[in-house]
Coordinates of C-alpha atoms in Angstrom, one line a residue:
Chain A
M1 CA -38.3 8.8 34.8
L2 CA -38.8 11.2 31.8
S3 CA -35.4 12.9 31.6
P4 CA -33.3 9.7 30.8
R5 CA -35.6 9.1 28.0
K6 CA -35.0 12.4 26.6
T7 CA -31.3 12.1 26.8
S8 CA -31.3 8.6 25.4
S9 CA -33.2 9.7 22.3
S10 CA -30.7 12.5 21.6
G11 CA -28.1 9.8 22.2
Y12 CA -29.4 7.8 19.3
R13 CA -29.4 10.7 17.1
L14 CA -25.8 11.1 18.0
F15 CA -25.1 7.5 17.2
G16 CA -26.8 8.0 13.9
L17 CA -24.7 10.9 13.0
L18 CA -21.5 8.9 14.0
L19 CA -22.6 6.1 11.9
L20 CA -23.1 8.3 8.9
F21 CA -19.8 9.9 9.5
V22 CA -18.0 6.6 9.6
F23 CA -19.7 5.5 6.5
L24 CA -18.6 8.7 4.6
V25 CA -15.0 7.9 5.8
F26 CA -15.2 4.4 4.3
A27 CA -16.8 5.5 1.1
K28 CA -13.7 7.6 0.7
N29 CA -11.3 4.7 1.6
T30 CA -12.7 1.8 -0.4
S31 CA -12.2 3.3 -3.7
A32 CA -8.4 2.9 -3.4
F33 CA -7.7 0.8 -6.5
A34 CA -9.1 2.5 -9.4
Q35 CA -6.8 1.2 -11.9
N36 CA -8.0 -1.7 -14.2
F37 CA -6.0 -4.8 -14.0
P38 CA -6.5 -8.0 -15.8
E39 CA -7.5 -10.9 -13.5
L40 CA -5.1 -13.7 -13.1
G41 CA -7.4 -16.5 -12.2
D42 CA -5.7 -19.8 -11.7
Q43 CA -3.2 -19.5 -14.6
Y44 CA 0.3 -18.5 -14.7
V45 CA -0.2 -16.8 -18.1
V46 CA -2.5 -14.0 -18.9
D47 CA -2.5 -13.2 -22.7
D48 CA -4.5 -10.2 -23.2
A49 CA -2.6 -9.3 -26.3
Q50 CA -3.3 -12.7 -27.8
I51 CA 0.2 -13.5 -28.9
L52 CA 0.2 -17.1 -27.6
T53 CA -1.8 -20.0 -28.9
S54 CA -3.7 -22.2 -26.5
A55 CA -1.0 -24.9 -26.8
D56 CA 1.7 -22.4 -26.0
K57 CA -0.4 -21.4 -22.9
K58 CA -0.6 -24.9 -21.7
Q59 CA 3.1 -25.5 -22.1
L60 CA 3.9 -22.2 -20.4
N61 CA 1.5 -23.0 -17.5
S62 CA 3.1 -26.4 -16.9
D63 CA 6.7 -24.9 -17.2
L64 CA 5.8 -22.1 -14.8
A65 CA 4.2 -24.5 -12.4
M66 CA 7.4 -26.7 -12.5
I67 CA 9.6 -23.7 -11.8
E68 CA 7.3 -23.0 -8.7
A69 CA 7.3 -26.6 -7.5
K70 CA 11.1 -26.7 -7.9
S71 CA 12.2 -23.3 -6.4
G72 CA 9.0 -22.0 -4.6
H73 CA 9.4 -18.8 -6.6
Q74 CA 6.3 -17.6 -8.5
M75 CA 6.8 -16.4 -12.1
V76 CA 3.9 -15.2 -14.2
V77 CA 3.7 -14.1 -17.8
V78 CA 1.5 -11.3 -19.0
T79 CA 1.0 -9.9 -22.5
F80 CA -1.1 -6.9 -23.0
S81 CA -1.8 -4.3 -25.7
D82 CA -2.9 -1.4 -23.5
L83 CA -0.6 0.2 -20.9
Q84 CA -3.3 2.6 -19.7
G85 CA -1.0 5.5 -20.0
Y86 CA 1.6 4.1 -17.7
D87 CA 5.2 3.2 -18.4
I88 CA 5.7 -0.5 -18.7
R89 CA 7.8 -0.6 -15.5
D90 CA 5.4 1.4 -13.6
Y91 CA 2.5 -0.7 -14.8
G92 CA 4.6 -3.9 -13.9
Y93 CA 5.1 -3.2 -10.2
R94 CA 1.5 -2.1 -9.7
L95 CA 0.4 -5.2 -11.3
G96 CA 2.8 -7.4 -9.2
R97 CA 1.4 -5.7 -6.1
Y98 CA -2.1 -6.2 -7.2
W99 CA -1.7 -9.8 -7.9
K100 CA 0.7 -10.3 -4.8
I101 CA 2.9 -12.6 -6.8
G102 CA 5.5 -14.2 -4.7
H103 CA 5.4 -15.1 -1.0
A104 CA 4.6 -12.6 1.8
K105 CA 7.9 -11.3 3.5
I106 CA 10.0 -13.2 1.1
N107 CA 8.7 -11.2 -1.9
D108 CA 10.1 -13.7 -4.5
G109 CA 7.8 -12.9 -7.4
L110 CA 8.7 -12.4 -10.9
I111 CA 6.6 -11.1 -13.8
L112 CA 7.6 -11.1 -17.4
L113 CA 5.6 -8.4 -19.2
V114 CA 5.2 -8.1 -23.0
Y115 CA 3.6 -5.1 -24.4
T116 CA 2.6 -5.0 -28.0
N117 CA 0.3 -2.8 -30.0
H118 CA -1.0 -4.7 -33.0
N119 CA -1.7 -1.3 -34.7
Q120 CA 1.7 -0.1 -34.8
D121 CA 5.2 -1.5 -35.3
H122 CA 7.2 0.6 -32.8
G123 CA 6.9 0.9 -29.1
R124 CA 6.7 -2.7 -28.3
K125 CA 8.3 -3.5 -25.1
V126 CA 9.4 -6.4 -22.9
S127 CA 10.0 -6.1 -19.2
V128 CA 10.8 -8.1 -16.2
E129 CA 9.6 -7.1 -12.9
V130 CA 11.5 -8.6 -10.0
G131 CA 10.2 -8.8 -6.4
Y132 CA 12.2 -7.2 -3.6
G133 CA 13.4 -10.7 -2.4
L134 CA 14.9 -11.6 -5.8
E135 CA 16.7 -8.4 -6.4
G136 CA 19.9 -9.9 -5.1
Q137 CA 19.7 -12.8 -7.3
I138 CA 18.4 -11.1 -10.4
P139 CA 20.0 -7.6 -10.3
D140 CA 18.8 -5.0 -12.9
A141 CA 21.8 -5.1 -14.9
L142 CA 21.6 -8.9 -15.2
A143 CA 17.9 -8.8 -16.1
F144 CA 18.6 -6.1 -18.7
T145 CA 21.6 -7.9 -20.3
L146 CA 19.6 -11.1 -20.6
L147 CA 16.7 -9.3 -22.1
H148 CA 18.7 -7.2 -24.4
Q149 CA 21.1 -9.9 -25.6
K150 CA 19.0 -13.1 -25.5
V151 CA 15.4 -12.2 -25.5
T152 CA 14.8 -9.2 -27.6
P153 CA 16.6 -10.5 -30.8
I154 CA 14.2 -13.5 -30.8
M155 CA 11.3 -11.3 -29.7
K156 CA 11.8 -9.1 -32.9
K157 CA 11.3 -12.1 -35.1
D158 CA 8.9 -14.1 -33.3
P159 CA 7.2 -12.8 -30.0
R160 CA 5.9 -16.4 -29.2
K161 CA 9.3 -17.9 -29.3
G162 CA 10.7 -14.9 -27.5
I163 CA 8.3 -15.4 -24.6
K164 CA 9.3 -19.1 -24.3
T165 CA 12.9 -18.2 -24.4
A166 CA 12.5 -15.6 -21.6
V167 CA 10.6 -18.0 -19.5
Q168 CA 13.4 -20.6 -20.0
I169 CA 16.1 -18.1 -19.2
F170 CA 14.6 -16.6 -16.2
G171 CA 13.3 -20.0 -15.0
D172 CA 16.8 -21.2 -15.1
L173 CA 17.9 -18.3 -12.9
L174 CA 15.0 -19.1 -10.4
T175 CA 15.8 -22.7 -10.2
D176 CA 19.4 -22.2 -9.7
P177 CA 20.7 -24.8 -7.3
N178 CA 22.7 -22.1 -5.3
D179 CA 19.6 -20.2 -4.5
E180 CA 19.7 -19.1 -0.9
L181 CA 16.0 -18.3 -0.8
R182 CA 14.7 -21.7 -2.0
N183 CA 14.2 -23.4 1.3
K184 CA 12.6 -20.4 2.8
S185 CA 10.2 -19.9 -0.3
L186 CA 9.3 -23.6 -0.4
A187 CA 8.5 -23.6 3.2
A188 CA 6.4 -20.5 2.8
E189 CA 4.6 -22.1 -0.1
Q190 CA 3.9 -25.3 2.0
A191 CA 2.6 -23.1 4.8
Y192 CA 0.4 -21.2 2.4
Q193 CA -1.0 -24.4 0.9
N194 CA -1.8 -25.8 4.4
K195 CA -3.6 -22.6 5.3
R196 CA -5.5 -22.8 2.1
A197 CA -6.5 -26.4 2.7
T198 CA -7.9 -25.6 6.1
D199 CA -9.4 -22.2 5.1
P200 CA -13.1 -22.4 5.1
L201 CA -13.5 -19.9 2.3
P202 CA -13.9 -21.2 -1.1
S203 CA -10.6 -20.2 -3.1
D204 CA -12.3 -17.9 -5.5
V205 CA -13.9 -15.8 -2.9
K206 CA -11.8 -12.7 -2.2
P207 CA -11.4 -11.7 1.4
L208 CA -13.5 -8.7 2.4
P209 CA -11.7 -5.4 2.3
P210 CA -10.3 -4.4 5.7
I211 CA -12.7 -2.3 7.7
H212 CA -11.9 0.3 10.4
P213 CA -12.4 -1.2 13.8
L214 CA -14.3 1.8 14.8
F215 CA -17.1 0.9 12.3
W216 CA -17.5 -2.4 14.1
I217 CA -17.6 -0.7 17.5
I218 CA -20.1 1.7 16.5
L219 CA -22.1 -0.9 14.7
F220 CA -22.3 -3.0 17.7
C221 CA -22.6 -0.3 20.3
G222 CA -25.0 1.7 18.1
G223 CA -26.9 -1.1 16.7
G224 CA -27.3 -2.8 20.1
L225 CA -28.5 0.4 21.7
V226 CA -31.0 0.9 19.0
I227 CA -32.4 -2.6 19.7
I228 CA -32.3 -1.9 23.4
A229 CA -34.1 1.3 22.8
I230 CA -36.9 -0.3 20.9
V231 CA -37.3 -3.1 23.5
S232 CA -37.2 -0.7 26.4
E233 CA -39.5 1.8 24.9
G234 CA -42.1 -0.8 24.7
Q235 CA -41.4 -2.0 28.1
Y236 CA -41.5 1.4 29.5
R237 CA -45.0 2.0 28.2
S238 CA -46.3 -1.5 29.3
Q239 CA -44.7 -0.9 32.7
K240 CA -47.3 1.4 34.2
K241 CA -50.2 -1.3 34.6
P242 CA -48.0 -4.1 35.9
Q243 CA -46.5 -1.8 38.7
T244 CA -49.9 -1.4 40.3
L245 CA -50.4 -5.3 39.9
S246 CA -47.1 -6.1 41.4
S247 CA -47.7 -4.3 44.6
N248 CA -50.3 -7.0 45.2
H249 CA -48.4 -9.7 46.7
G250 CA -49.7 -13.2 46.9
L251 CA -50.8 -14.6 43.6
L252 CA -48.7 -13.4 40.6
S253 CA -49.9 -14.5 37.2
P254 CA -47.2 -15.7 34.8
K255 CA -47.9 -12.7 32.9
T256 CA -47.1 -10.2 35.7
R257 CA -43.9 -12.2 36.4
L258 CA -42.9 -11.8 32.9
Q259 CA -43.5 -8.2 33.1
I260 CA -41.5 -7.8 36.3
F261 CA -38.6 -9.6 34.7
F262 CA -38.7 -7.3 31.8
A263 CA -38.9 -4.2 34.1
T264 CA -35.7 -5.4 35.8
L265 CA -34.0 -6.0 32.6
W266 CA -34.9 -2.7 31.4
S267 CA -33.4 -0.9 34.4
V268 CA -30.2 -3.0 34.0
I269 CA -29.9 -2.0 30.4
K270 CA -30.7 1.7 31.2
T271 CA -27.8 1.6 33.7
I272 CA -25.4 0.2 31.1
F273 CA -26.7 2.7 28.5
S274 CA -26.3 5.6 30.7
A275 CA -22.7 4.6 31.5
I276 CA -21.9 4.3 27.9
Y277 CA -23.5 7.6 27.3
A278 CA -21.5 9.3 30.0
V279 CA -18.3 8.1 28.4
L280 CA -19.5 9.3 25.0
K281 CA -20.5 12.7 26.5
F282 CA -17.0 12.9 27.9
F283 CA -15.4 12.4 24.6
L284 CA -17.8 14.8 23.0
A285 CA -16.8 17.4 25.6
V286 CA -13.1 16.7 25.0
L287 CA -13.6 17.0 21.2
S288 CA -15.5 20.2 21.5
I289 CA -12.8 21.6 23.7
F290 CA -10.2 20.7 21.2
S291 CA -12.2 22.1 18.3
I292 CA -12.6 25.3 20.2
L293 CA -8.9 25.4 21.1
S294 CA -7.9 24.7 17.5
M295 CA -10.3 27.4 16.3
L296 CA -8.6 29.8 18.9
F297 CA -5.1 28.8 17.6
N298 CA -6.3 29.0 14.0
R299 CA -4.9 25.6 13.0
R300 CA -4.9 24.6 9.5
G301 CA -8.1 22.5 9.1
G302 CA -9.1 20.0 6.6
G303 CA -7.1 16.8 6.1
G304 CA -5.0 15.7 3.3
G305 CA -7.4 16.0 0.4
G306 CA -6.4 15.0 -3.1
S307 CA -6.4 11.2 -4.1
S308 CA -7.5 8.6 -2.0
S309 CA -5.2 6.4 0.1
G310 CA -3.5 3.4 -1.2
G311 CA -5.3 0.5 0.2
G312 CA -5.9 -1.4 3.4
F313 CA -3.6 -0.1 6.0
W314 CA -6.3 -0.3 8.6
G315 CA -7.4 -3.6 10.0
G316 CA -6.9 -6.6 7.8
G317 CA -3.1 -6.2 7.0
N318 CA -2.6 -7.1 3.4
D319 CA 0.5 -9.5 4.1
D320 CA -1.2 -12.8 4.2
S321 CA -4.5 -12.1 2.5
G322 CA -3.5 -13.3 -1.0
S323 CA -6.0 -15.5 -2.6
G324 CA -6.3 -16.9 -6.0
G325 CA -7.2 -19.8 -8.0
D326 CA -7.3 -23.3 -6.7
W327 CA -4.2 -25.3 -6.2
G328 CA -5.7 -28.7 -5.4
G329 CA -2.6 -30.7 -6.2
S330 CA -3.0 -30.5 -9.9
D331 CA 0.3 -29.7 -11.5
D332 CA -0.4 -26.8 -13.8
S333 CA -2.8 -24.5 -12.1
F334 CA -1.6 -21.5 -10.1
G335 CA -1.8 -21.3 -6.3
G336 CA -2.4 -17.6 -6.5
G337 CA -0.2 -14.8 -5.4
D338 CA 0.9 -15.2 -1.7
G339 CA 1.4 -11.6 -0.7
G340 CA 4.6 -10.8 -2.5
S341 CA 5.4 -7.2 -3.1
F342 CA 7.5 -5.3 -5.6
G343 CA 9.7 -2.3 -5.3
G344 CA 10.9 -1.6 -8.8
G345 CA 13.6 -4.3 -9.4
G346 CA 13.9 -5.5 -13.0
A347 CA 14.6 -4.1 -16.3
S348 CA 12.8 -3.3 -19.6
D349 CA 13.9 -3.3 -23.2
D350 CA 12.4 -2.4 -26.7
Y351 CA 11.8 -5.2 -29.3
Chain B
M1 CA -30.7 -0.2 41.3
S2 CA -28.2 1.3 43.7
L3 CA -25.9 -1.8 43.4
L4 CA -26.1 -1.3 39.7
R5 CA -25.1 2.4 40.0
R6 CA -22.2 1.4 42.3
S7 CA -20.9 -1.2 39.8
S8 CA -21.2 1.2 36.9
P9 CA -17.6 2.1 37.1
F10 CA -16.7 -1.5 36.3
L11 CA -19.1 -1.4 33.4
L12 CA -17.4 1.7 32.4
A13 CA -13.8 0.2 32.2
P14 CA -14.4 -2.1 29.1
V15 CA -16.4 0.8 27.4
A16 CA -13.4 3.1 28.1
I17 CA -11.0 0.6 26.5
V18 CA -13.1 0.3 23.5
S19 CA -13.4 4.0 23.0
L20 CA -9.7 4.6 23.7
S21 CA -8.7 2.0 21.1
S22 CA -10.8 3.7 18.7
C23 CA -9.1 6.9 19.3
G24 CA -5.9 5.7 17.6
I25 CA -3.9 4.7 20.5
N26 CA -2.2 1.9 18.4
Q27 CA -3.0 3.0 15.0
I28 CA -1.2 6.4 15.2
P29 CA 2.3 5.2 16.2
A30 CA 1.9 2.2 13.8
A31 CA 1.1 4.6 10.8
E32 CA 4.0 6.9 12.1
E33 CA 6.5 4.1 12.1
N34 CA 5.2 2.9 8.6
A35 CA 5.8 6.3 7.2
K36 CA 9.2 6.5 8.7
A37 CA 10.1 3.2 7.3
R38 CA 9.0 4.2 3.9
W39 CA 11.1 7.4 4.3
A40 CA 14.1 5.1 5.1
D41 CA 13.4 3.4 1.7
V42 CA 13.5 6.5 -0.1
Q43 CA 16.8 7.5 1.4
N44 CA 18.2 4.0 0.7
E45 CA 17.4 4.3 -2.9
Y46 CA 18.8 7.8 -3.4
Q47 CA 22.0 6.4 -1.7
R48 CA 22.0 3.5 -4.1
R49 CA 21.8 6.0 -7.0
A50 CA 24.7 8.0 -5.4
D51 CA 26.8 4.9 -5.1
L52 CA 26.3 4.1 -8.8
I53 CA 27.4 7.5 -10.0
P54 CA 31.2 7.2 -9.6
N55 CA 31.2 4.1 -11.7
L56 CA 29.1 5.6 -14.3
V57 CA 31.2 8.8 -14.5
A58 CA 34.4 6.8 -14.9
T59 CA 32.8 4.7 -17.7
V60 CA 31.5 7.6 -19.6
K61 CA 34.9 9.5 -19.2
G62 CA 36.5 6.6 -20.9
Y63 CA 34.7 7.4 -24.1
A64 CA 33.7 11.0 -23.8
S65 CA 36.6 12.6 -21.9
H66 CA 35.9 16.1 -23.5
E67 CA 32.4 16.3 -21.9
K68 CA 33.9 17.7 -18.8
D69 CA 31.2 20.1 -17.9
V70 CA 28.6 17.4 -17.8
L71 CA 30.9 15.1 -15.9
T72 CA 31.8 17.8 -13.3
A73 CA 28.3 18.8 -12.9
V74 CA 27.2 15.3 -12.0
T75 CA 30.2 14.9 -9.6
E76 CA 29.3 18.2 -7.9
A77 CA 25.6 17.6 -7.7
R78 CA 26.4 14.1 -6.2
A79 CA 28.6 15.7 -3.7
K80 CA 25.9 18.3 -2.7
A81 CA 23.2 15.8 -2.6
T82 CA 25.0 13.4 -0.4
A83 CA 26.2 16.2 2.0
I84 CA 22.7 16.9 3.1
N85 CA 21.7 15.5 6.6
V86 CA 17.9 15.2 6.2
K87 CA 15.6 14.6 9.0
V88 CA 12.0 13.4 8.3
D89 CA 10.4 15.8 10.9
N90 CA 12.1 18.8 9.6
P91 CA 10.4 20.2 6.5
D92 CA 13.3 22.5 5.6
S93 CA 15.9 19.8 5.3
M94 CA 13.4 17.6 3.4
K95 CA 12.9 20.6 0.9
Q96 CA 16.8 20.9 0.7
F97 CA 17.2 17.2 0.2
A98 CA 14.6 17.1 -2.5
E99 CA 16.1 20.1 -4.4
A100 CA 19.6 18.7 -4.3
Q101 CA 18.4 15.3 -5.5
G102 CA 16.5 17.1 -8.1
H103 CA 19.6 18.8 -9.3
L104 CA 21.4 15.6 -9.4
S105 CA 18.6 14.0 -11.4
M106 CA 18.9 16.9 -13.9
A107 CA 22.8 16.5 -14.1
L108 CA 22.4 12.8 -14.7
G109 CA 19.8 13.4 -17.3
R110 CA 22.3 15.5 -19.2
L111 CA 25.1 12.9 -18.7
M112 CA 22.7 10.2 -20.1
S113 CA 21.8 12.4 -23.0
V114 CA 25.5 12.7 -24.0
R115 CA 25.6 9.0 -24.9
E116 CA 23.7 9.6 -28.1
Q117 CA 26.9 11.1 -29.6
Y118 CA 29.1 8.3 -28.8
P119 CA 28.2 5.0 -30.4
Q120 CA 31.0 3.2 -28.9
L121 CA 29.9 4.2 -25.4
Q122 CA 26.5 2.9 -26.3
A123 CA 28.0 -0.4 -27.3
D124 CA 30.1 -0.8 -24.1
Q125 CA 28.6 -3.6 -22.1
N126 CA 29.7 -2.0 -18.9
F127 CA 27.9 1.1 -19.7
L128 CA 24.8 -0.7 -20.7
A129 CA 24.7 -2.6 -17.4
L130 CA 25.2 0.7 -15.4
Q131 CA 22.5 2.3 -17.4
A132 CA 20.2 -0.5 -16.6
Q133 CA 21.0 -0.3 -13.0
L134 CA 20.6 3.5 -13.0
E135 CA 17.2 3.2 -14.7
G136 CA 16.3 0.5 -12.3
T137 CA 17.3 2.8 -9.4
E138 CA 15.3 5.7 -10.8
N139 CA 12.4 3.4 -10.9
R140 CA 12.9 2.4 -7.3
I141 CA 13.1 6.0 -6.2
T142 CA 9.9 6.8 -7.9
I143 CA 8.1 3.9 -6.3
A144 CA 9.7 4.5 -2.9
R145 CA 8.7 8.2 -3.0
R146 CA 5.2 7.3 -4.0
D147 CA 5.0 4.7 -1.2
Y148 CA 6.2 7.2 1.3
N149 CA 3.8 9.8 0.3
E150 CA 1.0 7.3 0.5
A151 CA 2.1 6.4 4.0
V152 CA 2.4 10.0 5.0
Q153 CA -1.2 10.7 3.6
Q154 CA -2.6 7.8 5.6
Y155 CA -0.8 9.0 8.8
N156 CA -2.0 12.6 8.2
T157 CA -5.5 11.6 7.5
L158 CA -5.5 9.4 10.6
V159 CA -4.2 12.3 12.8
R160 CA -6.5 14.8 11.4
T161 CA -9.9 13.0 11.1
F162 CA -12.5 12.7 13.7
P163 CA -12.0 9.8 16.3
N164 CA -8.3 9.5 16.0
A165 CA -7.7 13.2 16.1
I166 CA -8.6 13.3 19.6
G167 CA -6.1 10.5 20.8
A168 CA -3.5 12.1 18.4
K169 CA -3.7 15.3 20.1
I170 CA -4.1 14.1 23.8
F171 CA -1.6 11.3 23.9
Y172 CA 0.8 12.0 21.1
G173 CA 0.7 15.6 20.2
A174 CA 1.0 14.4 16.7
K175 CA 1.8 16.7 14.0
P176 CA 1.2 16.0 10.3
M177 CA 4.2 14.7 8.4
T178 CA 5.7 16.3 5.3
P179 CA 5.2 14.5 2.0
Y180 CA 8.1 14.3 -0.4
E181 CA 7.7 16.9 -3.1
A182 CA 9.9 16.8 -6.1
T183 CA 10.7 20.6 -6.0
A184 CA 13.4 21.0 -8.8
T185 CA 11.9 21.6 -12.3
N186 CA 11.1 18.3 -13.9
A187 CA 12.8 16.3 -11.4
Q188 CA 10.0 13.6 -11.9
A189 CA 11.3 12.8 -15.4
A190 CA 14.8 12.2 -14.3
P191 CA 16.5 10.5 -17.1
T192 CA 15.0 12.6 -20.0
V193 CA 16.9 15.3 -21.8
N194 CA 16.4 18.8 -20.4
F195 CA 18.8 21.4 -21.9
D196 CA 17.2 24.6 -20.8
A197 CA 17.0 23.6 -17.2
P198 CA 18.8 25.9 -14.9
A199 CA 21.9 24.0 -14.1
P200 CA 23.2 24.8 -10.7
A201 CA 26.6 23.5 -10.8
T202 CA 27.7 24.9 -14.2
P203 CA 29.2 28.3 -13.0
S204 CA 32.3 26.4 -11.8
N205 CA 33.6 25.5 -15.1
S206 CA 37.0 24.4 -13.7
Q207 CA 38.4 22.3 -16.4
K208 CA 40.3 19.6 -14.9

């Protein structure tokens, strides 16, 4: 009876090590998005550079909401005064992916970015970032021509007016009646709204970052085993007395009956545990064989190194996890990005 | 007790399934396919750029016909770059491809720098549109390449770190994939001016 206890305690130590290992892996993976992006909230307009007045913003919000209601395509406007060292196009696509503008799998988002630095007169830029799905409808050349000929001349004189013009021009493109994507996009929006309506989570709670399934497996197996260990240790100690008592048939006090029940439970648990432990030992053996083999063949050790990986590939799947402000039927608040992605479509121009 | 011992194989089965699934049985092929799809994107974008070039060259020729060196260099670099049959599991061909595309980027950079001397060219709407398309394509190439490298990194990390490394070796014999490295000098900053770059296609100064 002593030996299984010995192995089991070393088993816990092993689990502890595994748990630590897994935590270390996650610590590396969760810090994927280090870049600072402004938060979108439930608005279509983010005005970090403070070009627009609040009346402008209200107007733009309702215009953009109308565009979305009509065409299903999401368009947002961002102004900012700090590019954080990125090129405007580079920043734009990252921002689009971060906000998930547009619908998942259709990728019909559009972002109008306006960069201005109040301290200097040059280097001001305006850019349109077009989601994958809209690239056919708004090719780069068209985006550039429109920006260059119609938007930047106005932008130069009056950025406020320029932004409004740009929203109008690109809004007209998005609400074009010959748009083939419209029905798909509207259906996706409907589905998204339905999902949100039945979603028990409040809308401003972001979903948890995806976690490697192994974490849960180890948490459940390991955590469960620790509890089992604590319970069974106690039972094992209190077992000695009741065993002598239970050999005495006849009258069993409720207390003894309980103790017998626990003793049986313990043996069941012990069997399950030893099975798990056997499997684990098998994998450990395989692992050690492989590590020895890899040492023998002098394989290059040490994984990728360098920067951390680019976000949740494991588990969750970031397609449908978009969440944002509350929609709630009101006309000019934003339903949030719905998983759209960006691949570098669009154009930029100086103004 | 003996009954339990006899039934322990049945208890083992679910445990084994759980442990196997945590060894990357599904994750490894999924990550590999993801990386391959991202590689296809990279190739698509490069193809898109190659498709743009004939039009661009023709347009520039209309205004700057005596810049023959630059024009031939672009045409030749394009021919070389499109001739390479690249395979994602062959690091050598990847390197060749990256080099050829890097040279093409450089030749294109020189072509685009020529425009400064031709105000008429810069005013041409057709040229402006092509320039916007080219810039958009370069942008897409950068993004596609970055996405591919991220996918490769995820795959390689998966294949080389503890629990999945076991499954990767036992079931798939998985090898790490090659990230795309821009080998040619300054291939990252494609459309910028770079006069002192070693141009590969200049020896053949065959004036047409």
